[in-house]
Amino acid sequence: GAVVSQHPSRVICKSGTSVKIECRSLDFQATTMFWYRQFPKKSLMLMATSNEGSKATYEQGVEKDKFLINHASLTLSTLTVTSAHPEDSSFYICSATQGPHGYTFGSGTRLTVV
Amino acid sequence: DQQVKQNSPSLSVQEGRISILNCDYTNSMFDYFLWYKKYPAEGPTFLISISSIKDKNEDGRFTVFLNKSAKHLSLHIVPSQPGDSAVYFCAASAKGSQGNLIFGKGTKLSVKP
């Protein structure tokens, strides 16, 4: 079945540095990938929709200059948290679609900014 | 290897009847399970959860059942309403994982009037 690999699973970085998170579809081509951030009360906030070969579509309130998304190929999307601050510490997760109903989630990345 | 499996990609139910969404898991370290509901173009929203020390949790029309020996959980919606039509994700977290979630692939529920 469809597999999405997300890397790294955990990262600790210093305040002010940048962190890149990768999301790869291993056995299918994902024209669209989604990036989410988990907030308290457990819901996931959709940050942006990443389309291969075009600019990502950011949700309202998400700073596109801070959360850089690149979807350079049909199997890879990256999220870079630039100039990270402690408030950016969170669980980030990606998902990729194969069609109208097929969602496959990555295993998530726990980011801790110290 | 998928640790959380939702084997039914879709389910169609008549309004007023019961919807039963199933989820199986393989990791015996999972101790907390959640159900999310997702509408198109939105992030999944939390619906209901259950700890591994319980076998049932109820919230209004939604009930989650956990069978640890079978590594199986299910979400019951009764009565089903057209507004319940959405994709439902099962997720699990393990002790010591800081709440990191492992998601199933989702089941698309369609409730027909």
Coordinates of C-alpha atoms in Angstrom, one line a residue:
Chain A
G1 CA 0.0 0.0 0.0
A2 CA 0.9 3.6 -0.2
V3 CA 3.6 4.7 2.2
V4 CA 4.6 8.2 3.1
S5 CA 8.0 8.6 4.8
Q6 CA 8.6 11.7 7.0
H7 CA 12.0 12.5 8.3
P8 CA 13.3 13.3 10.9
S9 CA 10.9 11.9 13.4
R10 CA 12.4 14.1 16.2
V11 CA 14.5 17.1 16.1
I12 CA 15.9 19.5 18.7
C13 CA 17.3 22.8 17.5
K14 CA 18.5 26.0 18.9
S15 CA 16.4 29.1 18.7
G16 CA 17.2 31.1 15.6
T17 CA 18.2 28.2 13.5
S18 CA 16.3 26.6 10.6
V19 CA 15.0 23.0 10.4
K20 CA 14.0 21.1 7.3
I21 CA 11.4 18.3 7.4
E22 CA 11.0 16.0 4.5
C23 CA 7.9 14.1 3.3
R24 CA 8.3 11.4 0.7
S25 CA 5.8 9.3 -1.0
L26 CA 7.6 6.0 -1.4
D27 CA 5.6 4.0 -3.9
F28 CA 3.2 6.5 -5.5
Q29 CA 3.3 9.9 -7.1
A30 CA 1.7 12.5 -4.9
T31 CA 0.7 15.6 -6.9
T32 CA -0.6 17.1 -3.7
M33 CA 0.8 17.0 -0.2
F34 CA -0.5 18.6 2.9
W35 CA 1.3 20.0 6.0
Y36 CA -0.3 20.0 9.4
R37 CA 0.6 21.2 12.8
Q38 CA -0.8 19.6 16.0
F39 CA -2.2 22.0 18.6
P40 CA -3.5 21.4 22.1
K41 CA -6.9 19.7 22.1
K42 CA -5.4 17.3 19.6
S43 CA -6.7 18.7 16.4
L44 CA -4.5 19.2 13.4
M45 CA -4.3 22.6 11.8
L46 CA -3.8 22.6 8.0
M47 CA -0.9 24.8 7.4
A48 CA -0.5 24.6 3.6
T49 CA -1.3 22.6 0.6
S50 CA 1.7 21.8 -1.5
N51 CA 1.3 21.1 -5.2
E52 CA 4.2 19.7 -7.3
G53 CA 5.8 22.3 -9.4
S54 CA 3.9 25.3 -8.1
K55 CA 3.8 27.5 -5.1
A56 CA 2.2 26.2 -1.9
T57 CA -1.1 27.5 -0.8
Y58 CA -1.0 28.7 2.7
E59 CA -3.8 28.8 5.1
Q60 CA -4.8 32.1 6.7
G61 CA -2.5 33.0 9.6
V62 CA 0.4 30.8 8.5
E63 CA 3.5 32.8 7.7
K64 CA 4.8 31.6 4.4
D65 CA 8.2 33.2 4.9
K66 CA 8.6 31.3 8.2
F67 CA 7.3 28.0 7.0
L68 CA 8.9 27.4 3.6
I69 CA 7.4 24.6 1.6
N70 CA 9.0 23.2 -1.5
H71 CA 7.4 20.4 -3.6
A72 CA 10.1 19.9 -6.2
S73 CA 9.1 16.5 -7.4
L74 CA 6.1 14.2 -7.4
T75 CA 7.5 12.2 -4.5
L76 CA 9.0 14.9 -2.2
S77 CA 7.8 17.9 -0.3
T78 CA 9.8 19.7 2.3
L79 CA 8.8 22.1 5.1
T80 CA 11.5 24.4 6.4
V81 CA 10.9 26.2 9.7
T82 CA 13.1 29.2 9.4
S83 CA 14.5 31.2 12.4
A84 CA 12.8 28.8 14.8
H85 CA 11.5 30.0 18.1
P86 CA 10.3 28.0 21.1
E87 CA 6.7 28.7 20.2
D88 CA 7.3 26.7 17.0
S89 CA 7.8 23.6 19.0
S90 CA 5.1 21.2 18.0
F91 CA 4.2 18.0 16.1
Y92 CA 4.3 18.5 12.4
I93 CA 2.8 15.9 10.1
C94 CA 2.4 15.6 6.3
S95 CA -0.1 13.7 4.2
A96 CA -0.3 12.9 0.5
T97 CA -3.2 12.1 -1.7
Q98 CA -3.5 9.5 -4.4
G99 CA -7.0 10.4 -5.4
P100 CA -10.2 11.9 -4.0
H101 CA -10.3 9.7 -1.0
G102 CA -6.9 8.3 -0.4
Y103 CA -5.0 10.0 2.3
T104 CA -1.7 8.7 3.6
F105 CA 0.0 10.3 6.6
G106 CA 3.6 10.5 7.4
S107 CA 4.7 9.4 10.9
G108 CA 5.2 13.0 12.0
T109 CA 8.1 15.1 13.3
R110 CA 8.3 16.3 16.9
L111 CA 10.2 19.6 16.8
T112 CA 11.6 21.1 20.0
V113 CA 13.2 24.5 19.8
V114 CA 15.4 25.3 22.8
Chain B
D1 CA 4.5 -1.7 7.8
Q2 CA 1.2 0.0 8.7
Q3 CA 0.7 0.2 12.4
V4 CA -2.8 1.6 12.2
K5 CA -5.1 0.1 9.5
Q6 CA -8.5 1.2 8.3
N7 CA -9.4 -1.5 5.9
S8 CA -12.6 0.1 4.5
P9 CA -11.9 3.1 2.3
S10 CA -15.5 4.0 2.2
L11 CA -18.8 3.3 3.9
S12 CA -22.4 4.4 2.9
V13 CA -25.2 4.5 5.5
Q14 CA -28.8 5.6 5.5
E15 CA -29.7 8.6 7.6
G16 CA -30.9 7.6 11.0
R17 CA -29.0 4.2 11.0
I18 CA -25.8 3.3 12.7
S19 CA -22.4 3.9 11.2
I20 CA -19.6 1.7 12.3
L21 CA -16.1 2.6 11.4
N22 CA -13.3 0.1 12.1
C23 CA -9.7 0.4 12.9
D24 CA -7.0 -2.3 13.6
Y25 CA -3.5 -1.7 15.1
T26 CA -0.4 -3.8 15.4
N27 CA 1.7 -1.9 18.0
S28 CA 1.0 -3.2 21.5
M29 CA 2.7 -0.1 22.9
F30 CA -0.2 2.1 21.8
D31 CA -2.0 3.3 24.8
Y32 CA -4.2 6.1 23.5
F33 CA -6.5 6.1 20.5
L34 CA -8.2 9.0 18.8
W35 CA -10.8 9.5 16.0
Y36 CA -10.6 12.5 13.7
K37 CA -13.1 13.8 11.3
K38 CA -12.0 15.6 8.2
Y39 CA -14.0 17.7 5.7
P40 CA -12.5 18.7 2.3
A41 CA -9.9 21.4 2.4
E42 CA -9.7 21.4 6.2
G43 CA -7.4 19.7 8.8
P44 CA -8.7 16.7 10.7
T45 CA -10.6 17.8 13.8
F46 CA -10.6 15.7 16.9
L47 CA -13.7 13.8 17.6
I48 CA -13.3 11.3 20.5
S49 CA -10.6 9.4 22.2
I50 CA -10.1 6.4 24.4
S51 CA -7.3 5.3 26.7
S52 CA -6.2 1.7 26.7
I53 CA -7.4 1.3 30.3
K54 CA -10.9 1.6 29.1
D55 CA -13.0 -0.4 26.6
K56 CA -15.7 2.2 25.9
N57 CA -16.0 5.9 25.7
E58 CA -19.2 7.7 24.8
D59 CA -19.9 11.3 23.8
G60 CA -23.3 12.1 22.5
R61 CA -23.9 10.2 19.3
F62 CA -20.4 9.0 19.1
T63 CA -19.1 5.9 21.0
V64 CA -15.6 4.4 20.6
F65 CA -15.1 0.7 21.6
L66 CA -11.6 -0.7 22.2
N67 CA -10.8 -4.4 22.2
K68 CA -7.2 -4.7 23.3
S69 CA -6.9 -8.4 22.9
A70 CA -8.0 -8.1 19.2
K71 CA -6.1 -4.8 18.8
H72 CA -9.2 -3.4 17.3
L73 CA -11.3 -0.3 17.9
S74 CA -14.4 1.0 16.3
L75 CA -16.4 4.2 16.2
H76 CA -20.1 4.0 16.3
I77 CA -22.3 7.0 15.2
V78 CA -25.9 6.7 16.0
P79 CA -28.1 8.0 14.6
S80 CA -26.1 9.0 11.5
Q81 CA -26.8 12.3 10.0
P82 CA -26.0 13.7 6.5
G83 CA -23.6 16.2 8.2
D84 CA -21.6 13.3 9.4
S85 CA -20.4 12.7 5.9
A86 CA -16.7 13.1 6.0
V87 CA -13.5 11.2 6.1
Y88 CA -12.8 9.6 9.5
F89 CA -9.3 8.8 10.6
C90 CA -8.2 6.5 13.4
A91 CA -5.0 7.5 15.2
A92 CA -2.9 6.1 18.0
S93 CA -0.1 7.2 20.2
A94 CA 2.4 5.1 22.3
K95 CA 3.7 5.6 25.7
G96 CA 6.8 7.8 25.7
S97 CA 6.1 9.2 22.2
Q98 CA 5.2 12.6 23.5
G99 CA 1.8 12.2 21.9
N100 CA 3.0 11.7 18.4
L101 CA 0.2 10.3 16.3
I102 CA 0.2 7.4 13.9
F103 CA -2.8 7.7 11.5
G104 CA -4.8 5.2 9.5
K105 CA -5.6 6.0 5.9
G106 CA -9.1 7.0 6.6
T107 CA -12.6 5.9 5.8
K108 CA -15.0 8.1 3.8
L109 CA -18.4 8.0 5.3
S110 CA -21.4 9.0 3.2
V111 CA -24.7 9.4 5.0
K112 CA -27.6 9.4 2.6
P113 CA -30.9 11.3 3.4

